Coordinates of C-alpha atoms in Angstrom, one line a residue:
M1 CA 100.3 117.4 165.4
G2 CA 102.3 115.3 168.1
L3 CA 105.2 114.3 167.3
S4 CA 105.2 110.4 167.4
V5 CA 107.7 108.1 169.0
G6 CA 109.0 106.9 165.1
A7 CA 109.4 110.4 163.9
A8 CA 111.4 110.7 167.3
I9 CA 113.7 108.0 166.8
L10 CA 114.3 108.6 163.1
I11 CA 115.1 112.0 164.0
A12 CA 117.9 111.1 166.3
T13 CA 119.2 108.3 164.0
T14 CA 119.1 110.0 160.8
A15 CA 120.2 113.5 161.3
T16 CA 123.1 113.3 159.5
S17 CA 121.5 112.6 156.5
W18 CA 118.8 115.9 156.8
A19 CA 121.7 117.8 155.1
A20 CA 120.3 115.7 151.7
E21 CA 117.5 116.9 152.0
G22 CA 118.4 120.7 151.7
R23 CA 119.5 121.7 154.9
P24 CA 123.0 123.5 155.2
K25 CA 125.7 121.3 157.0
A26 CA 127.4 122.1 160.1
K27 CA 131.3 123.7 160.2
K28 CA 133.3 120.8 160.6
A29 CA 134.7 122.2 164.2
E30 CA 130.8 121.5 165.4
A31 CA 130.2 117.8 163.9
T32 CA 130.0 116.5 167.3
R33 CA 127.4 118.9 168.5
P34 CA 124.3 117.4 168.9
V35 CA 121.5 118.3 165.9
V36 CA 118.5 120.0 167.4
L37 CA 115.9 119.6 164.6
Q38 CA 113.1 122.6 164.6
R39 CA 109.3 121.3 165.1
S40 CA 108.3 121.8 161.4
D41 CA 111.3 119.7 160.3
A42 CA 110.2 117.0 162.4
D43 CA 106.6 117.5 161.2
L44 CA 107.8 117.3 157.7
Y45 CA 109.9 114.4 158.0
A46 CA 107.1 112.3 159.7
A47 CA 104.8 113.3 157.0
T48 CA 107.3 112.1 154.6
L49 CA 107.9 109.1 156.2
A50 CA 104.4 108.5 156.2
G51 CA 103.7 108.8 152.8
R52 CA 106.8 106.4 151.7
Y53 CA 105.1 104.2 154.3
A54 CA 101.3 104.3 153.2
Q55 CA 102.9 103.6 149.0
N56 CA 105.0 101.2 149.9
V57 CA 101.7 99.0 151.8
N58 CA 99.4 100.4 148.7
D59 CA 97.1 102.5 150.8
P60 CA 96.4 105.9 148.4
R61 CA 94.4 107.4 150.8
L62 CA 96.9 107.8 153.5
A63 CA 99.5 108.4 151.3
A64 CA 97.4 111.4 149.8
Q65 CA 96.9 112.4 153.2
A66 CA 100.7 112.6 154.5
W67 CA 102.1 114.2 151.0
V68 CA 99.7 117.0 151.6
Q69 CA 100.9 117.6 154.9
A70 CA 104.3 117.5 153.5
F71 CA 103.9 120.1 150.9
Y72 CA 102.4 122.2 153.3
R73 CA 105.3 122.3 155.3
R74 CA 107.3 123.1 152.3
P75 CA 105.8 124.1 149.5
H76 CA 108.5 125.5 147.7
D77 CA 109.6 122.1 147.1
V78 CA 109.5 120.8 143.9
E79 CA 109.6 117.1 144.6
L80 CA 107.1 117.0 147.5
Y81 CA 104.7 119.1 144.9
D82 CA 105.1 116.3 142.4
Q83 CA 104.6 113.6 145.0
A84 CA 101.5 115.6 146.2
T85 CA 100.0 116.1 143.0
A86 CA 100.7 112.4 141.9
A87 CA 99.5 110.8 145.5
N88 CA 96.0 112.8 145.1
L89 CA 95.4 112.0 141.6
E90 CA 95.5 108.6 141.8
I91 CA 92.4 108.9 144.4
G92 CA 90.9 111.4 142.5
N93 CA 91.4 114.4 144.8
F94 CA 90.9 117.1 142.2
A95 CA 89.8 119.9 144.5
M96 CA 93.3 119.2 146.5
V97 CA 95.4 119.2 143.4
V98 CA 93.9 122.4 142.4
R99 CA 94.7 124.2 145.5
M100 CA 98.2 123.0 145.7
A101 CA 98.6 123.9 142.4
K102 CA 97.9 127.6 143.1
L103 CA 100.5 127.5 145.5
V104 CA 103.3 126.7 143.3
P105 CA 104.6 129.2 140.1
A106 CA 102.9 128.3 137.0
T107 CA 106.1 126.9 135.5
Q108 CA 106.3 124.0 138.4
R109 CA 102.6 122.7 137.8
T110 CA 101.9 119.4 135.9
D111 CA 99.8 118.7 133.1
E112 CA 97.3 117.3 135.5
A113 CA 97.5 119.9 137.5
V114 CA 97.0 122.6 134.8
L115 CA 94.0 120.3 133.3
A116 CA 92.5 120.7 136.8
L117 CA 92.9 124.6 136.9
A118 CA 90.9 124.2 133.6
V119 CA 88.3 122.0 134.7
E120 CA 87.9 124.3 137.8
A121 CA 87.4 127.6 135.9
F122 CA 85.4 125.7 133.1
T123 CA 83.0 124.4 135.9
E124 CA 82.9 128.0 137.2
G125 CA 81.7 129.2 134.1
R126 CA 85.1 131.2 133.1
F127 CA 85.3 129.3 129.9
A128 CA 87.7 132.2 128.9
D129 CA 90.2 131.6 131.9
A130 CA 89.8 127.8 130.9
G131 CA 91.0 128.6 127.6
R132 CA 93.8 130.2 128.4
L133 CA 95.2 127.9 131.1
L134 CA 94.8 125.2 128.1
E135 CA 96.5 127.6 125.0
S136 CA 99.5 128.2 127.1
R137 CA 100.7 124.8 127.8
A138 CA 102.3 122.0 125.8
F139 CA 100.9 119.0 127.0
D140 CA 102.5 115.9 127.3
A141 CA 101.3 113.5 124.4
G142 CA 98.8 111.3 125.7
L143 CA 96.6 114.6 127.1
T144 CA 97.3 116.9 124.1
Q145 CA 94.2 115.6 122.6
F146 CA 92.1 115.9 125.6
A147 CA 93.1 119.4 126.5
S148 CA 92.5 120.4 122.6
H149 CA 88.7 118.9 123.1
L150 CA 88.3 120.5 126.6
R151 CA 89.5 123.5 125.1
A152 CA 87.1 123.2 122.1
Y153 CA 84.4 122.9 124.7
A154 CA 85.1 126.1 126.4
L155 CA 84.8 128.0 123.1
L156 CA 81.6 126.4 122.7
G157 CA 80.6 127.7 125.8
Q158 CA 81.9 131.2 125.0
G159 CA 79.8 131.0 122.0
Q160 CA 82.0 130.6 119.4
T161 CA 80.9 127.5 117.8
Q162 CA 82.3 127.4 114.7
A163 CA 85.9 127.7 116.2
A164 CA 85.1 125.3 118.2
V165 CA 83.7 122.4 115.7
D166 CA 87.5 123.7 113.9
L167 CA 89.7 122.9 116.8
A168 CA 88.1 119.5 117.7
A169 CA 88.3 118.7 114.1
K170 CA 91.8 119.6 113.9
P171 CA 94.0 116.7 112.1
T172 CA 96.4 115.3 114.8
G173 CA 98.4 113.1 112.0
S174 CA 97.2 109.5 113.5
A175 CA 94.3 108.0 112.2
A176 CA 93.3 106.4 115.3
L177 CA 93.5 109.5 117.3
D178 CA 91.2 111.3 114.6
E179 CA 88.8 108.4 114.8
A180 CA 88.7 108.7 118.5
A181 CA 87.8 112.2 118.3
L182 CA 84.6 111.8 115.9
M183 CA 82.1 111.1 118.7
S184 CA 83.2 113.7 120.9
R185 CA 83.1 116.3 117.5
A186 CA 79.5 114.8 117.4
F187 CA 78.7 116.1 120.6
I188 CA 79.6 119.7 120.1
L189 CA 77.8 119.8 116.7
A190 CA 74.7 118.3 118.4
H191 CA 74.5 121.0 121.3
A192 CA 75.0 123.3 118.6
G193 CA 72.2 122.4 117.0
R194 CA 73.9 120.9 114.0
S195 CA 72.4 117.4 114.0
A196 CA 72.8 116.2 110.2
E197 CA 76.9 117.1 110.5
A198 CA 76.6 115.1 114.2
I199 CA 75.1 112.1 112.5
R200 CA 77.6 112.0 109.5
L201 CA 80.3 112.4 112.2
L202 CA 78.6 109.1 114.1
D203 CA 78.2 107.1 110.9
Q204 CA 82.0 107.5 110.1
A205 CA 82.4 106.4 114.2
H206 CA 80.4 103.4 113.5
Q207 CA 82.6 102.3 110.5
A208 CA 85.6 102.6 112.7
G209 CA 84.2 100.5 115.5
Q210 CA 83.8 103.2 118.0
D211 CA 81.3 101.7 120.7
S212 CA 80.9 103.9 123.5
P213 CA 77.6 103.8 124.8
T214 CA 77.2 107.2 125.7
G215 CA 78.1 108.2 122.1
L216 CA 75.3 105.3 120.9
R217 CA 72.7 106.7 122.7
L218 CA 73.3 110.0 120.9
Y219 CA 73.7 108.2 117.5
G220 CA 70.0 106.8 118.2
Q221 CA 68.1 110.0 119.3
L222 CA 69.6 112.0 116.3
L223 CA 68.7 109.3 113.8
T224 CA 65.2 108.9 115.4
A225 CA 64.6 112.3 115.8
A226 CA 65.5 112.7 112.1
G227 CA 63.5 110.2 110.9
R228 CA 65.7 107.2 110.5
Q229 CA 64.0 104.9 112.7
S230 CA 65.3 101.7 111.0
D231 CA 68.4 103.0 111.2
A232 CA 68.7 104.1 114.7
I233 CA 67.3 100.3 115.4
A234 CA 70.0 98.6 113.1
R235 CA 72.7 101.0 114.8
L236 CA 71.4 99.7 118.4
T237 CA 70.6 96.2 117.8
P238 CA 73.6 94.4 118.2
F239 CA 74.8 96.7 121.2
A240 CA 71.4 96.3 122.8
T241 CA 71.0 92.4 122.5
G242 CA 71.7 90.0 125.1
N243 CA 73.0 89.7 128.6
S244 CA 76.0 92.0 129.0
P245 CA 76.0 95.1 131.4
M246 CA 76.4 97.1 127.6
A247 CA 73.2 95.6 126.6
S248 CA 71.5 96.8 129.4
A249 CA 72.8 100.1 129.1
L250 CA 71.5 100.2 125.6
S251 CA 68.1 98.6 126.2
G252 CA 66.4 101.9 126.5
A253 CA 67.4 103.7 124.0
L254 CA 66.8 101.0 121.7
A255 CA 63.1 100.6 123.0
D256 CA 62.7 104.2 122.4
A257 CA 63.8 104.1 118.4
Q258 CA 61.5 101.1 118.6
A259 CA 58.5 103.1 119.9
G260 CA 59.8 106.2 117.3
G261 CA 61.5 108.0 119.7
R262 CA 61.0 110.6 122.2
V263 CA 61.1 114.5 121.7
V264 CA 64.9 115.0 121.9
S265 CA 65.6 118.2 124.2
R266 CA 69.3 119.9 124.0
S267 CA 71.1 118.6 126.8
S268 CA 72.9 120.7 129.1
F269 CA 76.2 122.1 128.2
L270 CA 77.8 120.7 131.2
S271 CA 76.2 117.3 130.0
S272 CA 77.1 117.9 126.4
A273 CA 80.8 118.1 127.7
T274 CA 81.1 115.6 130.1
S275 CA 79.6 112.8 127.7
G276 CA 81.9 114.0 124.4
L277 CA 84.8 114.2 127.0
L278 CA 84.0 110.8 127.8
T279 CA 83.9 108.9 124.7
L280 CA 87.0 110.4 123.6
V281 CA 88.6 108.8 127.1
E282 CA 86.6 105.7 126.1
A283 CA 87.9 105.2 122.6
R284 CA 91.5 105.6 124.0
K285 CA 91.5 103.5 127.3
G286 CA 93.1 100.4 125.6
Q287 CA 95.8 102.5 124.4
R288 CA 96.8 105.0 127.3
A289 CA 98.4 103.8 130.6
S290 CA 96.1 102.7 133.4
G291 CA 96.8 105.4 135.6
E292 CA 96.5 107.9 132.6
T293 CA 93.3 106.6 132.3
T294 CA 92.2 106.9 135.8
E295 CA 93.1 110.4 136.0
L296 CA 91.1 111.6 133.2
L297 CA 88.1 109.7 134.1
Y298 CA 88.6 111.4 137.9
L299 CA 89.0 114.7 136.1
L300 CA 85.7 114.3 134.2
A301 CA 83.7 113.2 137.4
F302 CA 85.4 116.4 138.7
L303 CA 84.0 118.2 136.0
N304 CA 80.5 116.4 136.5
P305 CA 80.0 114.8 140.0
G306 CA 76.5 113.6 138.9
S307 CA 77.5 112.3 135.7
S308 CA 75.9 108.4 136.3
A309 CA 77.9 107.4 132.8
V310 CA 81.2 109.1 134.2
N311 CA 80.9 107.2 137.5
A312 CA 80.0 103.8 135.9
V313 CA 83.0 103.8 133.6
L314 CA 85.5 104.9 136.3
G315 CA 84.0 102.5 139.1
Q316 CA 84.3 99.4 136.2
H317 CA 87.9 101.2 135.3
L318 CA 89.2 100.8 138.9
V319 CA 87.7 97.3 139.6
S320 CA 89.6 96.2 136.6
Y321 CA 92.9 97.6 138.3
G322 CA 92.0 96.1 142.0
Q323 CA 91.4 99.3 143.6
A324 CA 88.2 97.5 144.9
D325 CA 87.4 100.1 148.0
Q326 CA 87.3 103.1 146.0
A327 CA 85.2 101.3 142.8
E328 CA 82.7 100.6 145.1
L329 CA 82.3 104.1 146.5
I330 CA 82.4 105.4 142.9
L331 CA 80.1 102.8 141.5
S332 CA 77.4 103.9 144.5
R333 CA 76.9 107.2 143.0
V334 CA 75.0 105.6 140.0
G335 CA 71.4 106.4 140.0
S336 CA 68.4 103.9 140.2
T337 CA 67.0 105.7 136.8
S338 CA 70.4 105.8 134.7
P339 CA 70.6 103.6 131.7
D340 CA 74.1 102.6 133.6
Y341 CA 72.5 101.4 136.5
V342 CA 72.5 97.7 135.7
A343 CA 76.0 97.6 134.9
A344 CA 77.2 99.5 138.1
Q345 CA 75.1 97.1 140.4
V346 CA 76.3 94.3 138.9
E347 CA 80.0 95.3 139.5
L348 CA 79.0 96.1 143.0
A349 CA 77.7 92.6 143.8
W350 CA 80.7 90.8 142.7
L351 CA 82.6 93.6 145.0
I352 CA 80.2 92.7 147.8
Y353 CA 81.0 89.0 146.9
D354 CA 84.5 89.1 148.1
R355 CA 83.8 89.8 151.3
D356 CA 79.8 88.4 151.9
P357 CA 78.5 86.0 149.2
V358 CA 75.3 85.9 151.2
L359 CA 74.9 89.8 151.2
A360 CA 75.9 89.4 147.6
L361 CA 73.3 87.2 146.7
Q362 CA 70.7 89.3 148.2
K363 CA 71.5 92.4 146.3
A364 CA 71.6 90.1 143.1
E365 CA 67.8 89.2 144.0
R366 CA 67.1 92.9 144.8
L367 CA 68.2 94.0 141.4
A368 CA 66.4 90.9 139.5
A369 CA 63.5 91.8 141.0
A370 CA 63.5 95.6 140.1
Q371 CA 65.3 95.7 136.9
D372 CA 63.5 92.8 134.8
V373 CA 66.8 92.5 132.4
P374 CA 69.0 89.8 131.3
A375 CA 72.3 91.7 132.7
A376 CA 70.2 91.6 135.9
W377 CA 69.1 87.6 135.8
T378 CA 72.7 86.7 134.9
V379 CA 74.4 88.1 137.8
L380 CA 71.2 86.4 139.9
A381 CA 72.1 82.7 138.4
D382 CA 76.0 83.4 138.8
M383 CA 75.2 84.5 142.2
L384 CA 73.0 81.7 143.2
A385 CA 75.4 79.2 141.5
A386 CA 78.4 80.8 143.9
N387 CA 76.5 80.1 147.1
R388 CA 75.6 76.6 145.5
R389 CA 72.2 77.3 145.5
D390 CA 72.4 74.9 142.3
L391 CA 68.6 74.4 142.2
E392 CA 67.3 78.0 141.7
A393 CA 70.9 78.4 139.9
E394 CA 69.6 76.0 137.1
A395 CA 66.2 77.6 136.9
A396 CA 67.7 81.0 136.3
Y397 CA 70.2 79.5 133.6
H398 CA 67.3 77.8 132.0
R399 CA 65.2 80.9 131.4
L400 CA 68.6 82.9 130.5
I401 CA 69.0 79.8 127.8
Q402 CA 65.5 80.2 126.9
T403 CA 65.6 84.0 126.4
G404 CA 68.8 84.1 124.3
E405 CA 67.7 81.1 122.0
A406 CA 64.5 83.1 121.2
G407 CA 66.8 86.3 120.6
R408 CA 69.7 84.9 118.7
W409 CA 72.4 85.7 120.9
S410 CA 75.4 85.3 120.0
A411 CA 77.8 82.5 120.9
S412 CA 80.0 84.5 123.3
Q413 CA 76.7 85.5 125.2
M414 CA 75.4 81.7 125.3
W415 CA 78.4 79.7 126.2
P416 CA 78.3 80.9 129.7
L417 CA 74.7 80.1 130.5
Y418 CA 75.2 76.5 129.3
F419 CA 78.2 76.7 131.0
G420 CA 76.6 78.1 134.4
R421 CA 73.4 75.2 133.9
G422 CA 75.8 72.4 133.2
G423 CA 77.9 73.0 136.2
A424 CA 74.7 73.3 138.4
R425 CA 73.2 70.0 137.1
E426 CA 76.2 68.3 137.3
R427 CA 76.1 69.2 141.1
L428 CA 72.6 68.2 141.5
G429 CA 73.8 64.5 140.4
R430 CA 72.2 64.9 137.2
W431 CA 75.0 63.9 135.2
Q432 CA 74.0 63.4 131.3
E433 CA 72.0 66.6 131.4
A434 CA 74.7 68.2 132.6
L435 CA 77.3 66.8 130.4
A436 CA 75.1 67.7 127.1
D437 CA 75.2 71.5 128.2
L438 CA 79.1 71.1 128.9
R439 CA 79.2 69.6 125.3
Q440 CA 77.4 72.6 124.1
A441 CA 79.3 75.1 126.0
K442 CA 82.7 73.8 124.2
T443 CA 80.9 73.9 120.8
L444 CA 80.1 77.6 121.4
A445 CA 83.5 78.1 123.0
P446 CA 86.0 75.5 121.6
N447 CA 88.9 77.8 122.9
Q448 CA 87.4 78.8 126.8
A449 CA 90.1 76.8 129.4
N450 CA 87.4 76.7 132.1
V451 CA 84.9 74.8 130.0
L452 CA 87.6 72.5 128.8
N453 CA 88.7 72.1 132.4
Y454 CA 85.3 71.7 134.0
L455 CA 84.4 68.8 131.5
G456 CA 87.6 67.1 131.3
Y457 CA 87.6 67.1 135.0
A458 CA 84.3 65.7 135.3
L459 CA 85.1 63.0 132.9
A460 CA 88.1 62.1 134.4
D461 CA 86.5 61.8 138.1
R462 CA 83.6 59.6 136.9
G463 CA 86.1 57.4 134.8
E464 CA 84.4 58.0 132.1
N465 CA 86.1 58.5 128.5
L466 CA 89.5 59.3 129.8
D467 CA 91.5 59.7 126.8
E468 CA 88.8 62.5 126.0
A469 CA 89.1 63.6 129.4
L470 CA 93.2 63.8 128.9
G471 CA 93.0 65.2 125.6
L472 CA 90.7 68.3 126.9
L473 CA 92.9 68.9 129.9
R474 CA 95.7 69.2 127.7
S475 CA 94.2 71.7 125.6
A476 CA 93.2 73.8 128.5
M477 CA 96.8 73.6 130.0
R478 CA 97.8 75.2 126.7
L479 CA 95.7 77.9 126.8
R480 CA 96.8 78.8 130.7
P481 CA 99.8 76.9 131.3
R482 CA 100.2 78.5 134.8
S483 CA 96.9 77.9 136.4
G484 CA 97.1 75.1 139.2
A485 CA 93.6 74.0 139.0
I486 CA 94.2 73.0 135.5
A487 CA 97.3 71.2 136.1
D488 CA 95.2 69.4 139.1
S489 CA 92.8 68.3 136.9
Y490 CA 95.7 66.9 134.2
G491 CA 97.0 65.2 137.3
W492 CA 93.8 63.7 138.2
A493 CA 92.8 62.2 134.9
L494 CA 96.6 60.2 135.1
F495 CA 95.2 59.3 138.4
K496 CA 92.5 57.8 137.3
L497 CA 93.9 56.3 134.2
G498 CA 96.2 54.5 136.7
R499 CA 99.5 56.3 135.2
Y500 CA 100.5 57.5 139.4
E501 CA 104.1 58.2 138.5
E502 CA 103.0 60.8 136.2
A503 CA 100.5 62.1 138.3
V504 CA 102.9 62.7 141.1
G505 CA 105.0 64.7 139.0
M506 CA 101.9 67.0 137.6
L507 CA 100.3 67.0 140.9
E508 CA 103.5 68.3 142.7
R509 CA 103.8 71.1 139.7
A510 CA 100.1 72.3 140.7
A511 CA 100.6 72.0 144.3
I512 CA 103.4 75.1 143.6
L513 CA 101.1 76.9 141.3
A514 CA 98.1 76.6 143.8
P515 CA 99.3 76.2 147.3
T516 CA 96.3 77.3 149.2
L517 CA 93.9 74.4 147.3
A518 CA 93.1 72.1 149.4
E519 CA 91.7 69.7 146.7
V520 CA 95.2 69.9 145.3
A521 CA 96.8 68.4 148.0
D522 CA 94.2 65.8 148.9
H523 CA 95.0 64.8 145.5
L524 CA 98.5 64.7 145.7
G525 CA 98.6 62.9 149.1
D526 CA 96.6 60.2 146.9
A527 CA 99.0 59.8 144.0
Y528 CA 101.7 59.6 147.0
W529 CA 99.9 56.8 148.5
R530 CA 99.4 54.7 145.1
T531 CA 103.2 55.1 144.8
G532 CA 104.2 53.8 148.1
H533 CA 105.1 57.3 149.6
E534 CA 102.7 56.7 152.6
D535 CA 104.2 59.1 154.8
E536 CA 104.4 62.1 152.2
A537 CA 100.6 61.2 151.5
R538 CA 99.6 61.7 154.7
M539 CA 101.6 64.8 155.3
E540 CA 99.6 66.0 152.2
W541 CA 96.4 64.8 153.3
G542 CA 97.1 66.8 156.8
R543 CA 97.9 69.9 154.7
A544 CA 94.4 69.6 152.9
L545 CA 92.6 69.3 156.0
S546 CA 94.6 72.5 157.6
L547 CA 93.4 74.5 154.5
S548 CA 89.9 74.8 155.4
P549 CA 88.0 72.2 152.9
P550 CA 84.5 71.4 152.6
E551 CA 82.7 69.2 155.3
D552 CA 82.3 65.9 153.0
M553 CA 86.0 66.5 151.9
A554 CA 87.2 66.9 155.6
A555 CA 85.4 63.7 156.5
A556 CA 87.1 61.6 153.7
L557 CA 90.6 63.2 154.3
E558 CA 90.0 62.0 158.5
I559 CA 89.3 58.4 157.4
K560 CA 92.7 58.7 154.7
L561 CA 94.6 59.7 157.6
D562 CA 93.4 56.8 159.4
K563 CA 93.4 54.2 157.4
G564 CA 95.0 55.5 154.1
L565 CA 93.3 53.9 150.7
P566 CA 91.8 51.3 150.1
P567 CA 93.5 48.5 147.5
D568 CA 93.8 49.2 144.0
P569 CA 92.1 47.1 141.9
R570 CA 94.4 47.8 139.2
K571 CA 97.2 45.8 140.5
A572 CA 97.2 42.1 140.8
A573 CA 98.1 41.8 144.7
D574 CA 95.7 44.4 145.3
A575 CA 93.2 42.6 143.4
A576 CA 93.6 39.4 145.4
I577 CA 92.9 41.3 148.7
I578 CA 89.6 42.7 147.7
A579 CA 88.6 39.4 146.0
Q580 CA 89.1 37.6 149.7
S581 CA 87.4 40.4 151.3
K582 CA 84.3 39.9 149.3
P583 CA 81.4 37.7 151.0
R584 CA 81.3 34.3 149.2

């Protein structure tokens, strides 16, 4: 590795601070002599700087590579080991975590590194070694239960079924933690052939509101195999009906139950262990720190790289925390035969949309053609609307609404469909039909800010029912007080009511909250003009034009910049001008 210019400069200018990194200080008599660093020191310092830089610019892969380089140049340095371990955990590189853990004393290993070593032993069939690693460690509170269940599966792998069952059932002192473990315990029992006991645990999980798709699929299979077909259908139907990704993930399990079930073959040991541990992570996902959940999901991907269920959950989790590039890579691993395939493809389509809306729409079209399920139709309808192919979007939403009404879908599943169809119809110029849809969406979701904002703005922009529009927009603002788009809608309703001074104040607030929205700048310019601030108005119209507005808005802005607004019919003087200009 060559010495970079930046590293050379920093070595020259920061040599005196290098002592703080652990090097011996020069004697006082030799303080004026130049400090010459060894090549290994220079490489170490450059790698450390690269790691810090990568963290500052949010580049986790570069950070992981840099900290590993630093660690291998000084493997006895605990701080470098911790930095390198944390950075590689963030990107799921457990193989590197394992390699580094083997180079440091056992007492210096992090909890996550010990788990990674145990998983490596587990995947190699060294269940006794995995158990010893886990038993010898006092894990932090957030990881204790996961480590305990991993150890239980290691016992199961050694044929010690009852010991595994007893360890997994050991009370934690927390009712919430014990409930979270029910489905994982059921997988241990099911793999051991103790289906009746597994069903009883899944019954308890159902009562406790545990709804992991992986656990629910096992529940349906075991109930059907036990001759309890009606119970299986009753348990699965609320989750498998509708247009959500979860419904698509469980629709196959419901279809199997309705058909009387298939012969349930015992899953592989690795599959059972992965699935059980996944339900444990999912049950506590909302109570853990996001980083800890990420690490556990990556750990399961290390345990079983081919698990579509793990990859689907991990990918969706990464999406929710803004790690789009890594999420796309993980979600692409979910195979087309997996029940989680549609959910993964829906997430992928929206990730692609951020950089290429047309390509995302093409992906949604292929998904809907290949997977005739409501979740696929829904992402297609949403993509058509987002790409302003409103006639096709309206038809897709209409199809979904008919299916949902026939299937008695819940209000939470239906309101987005009426909202979507209403928006498409409004843009197509079919206002009365759109108004009916938007009012239906509001009835189903009275506290949904987007619905209140869209309906209020549409009414205000048309000058219809302005008092109602203002009331709707006030409610939307209470729900989302930091939304620039909603503040803009409220300000525009005030403008339409002729309350121009109030409109200026609200639209100035909207411009602060949403400085890159051309429509906000356009509206603020109009309000300035009506209040006599013509220079400020032209400045805002010019700013709106610089924000790449749609073609029709850009054309209107050019006219305003040239001629200003036409006279205001609400003002007597302006009304006289309008009357004089009309042909006699």
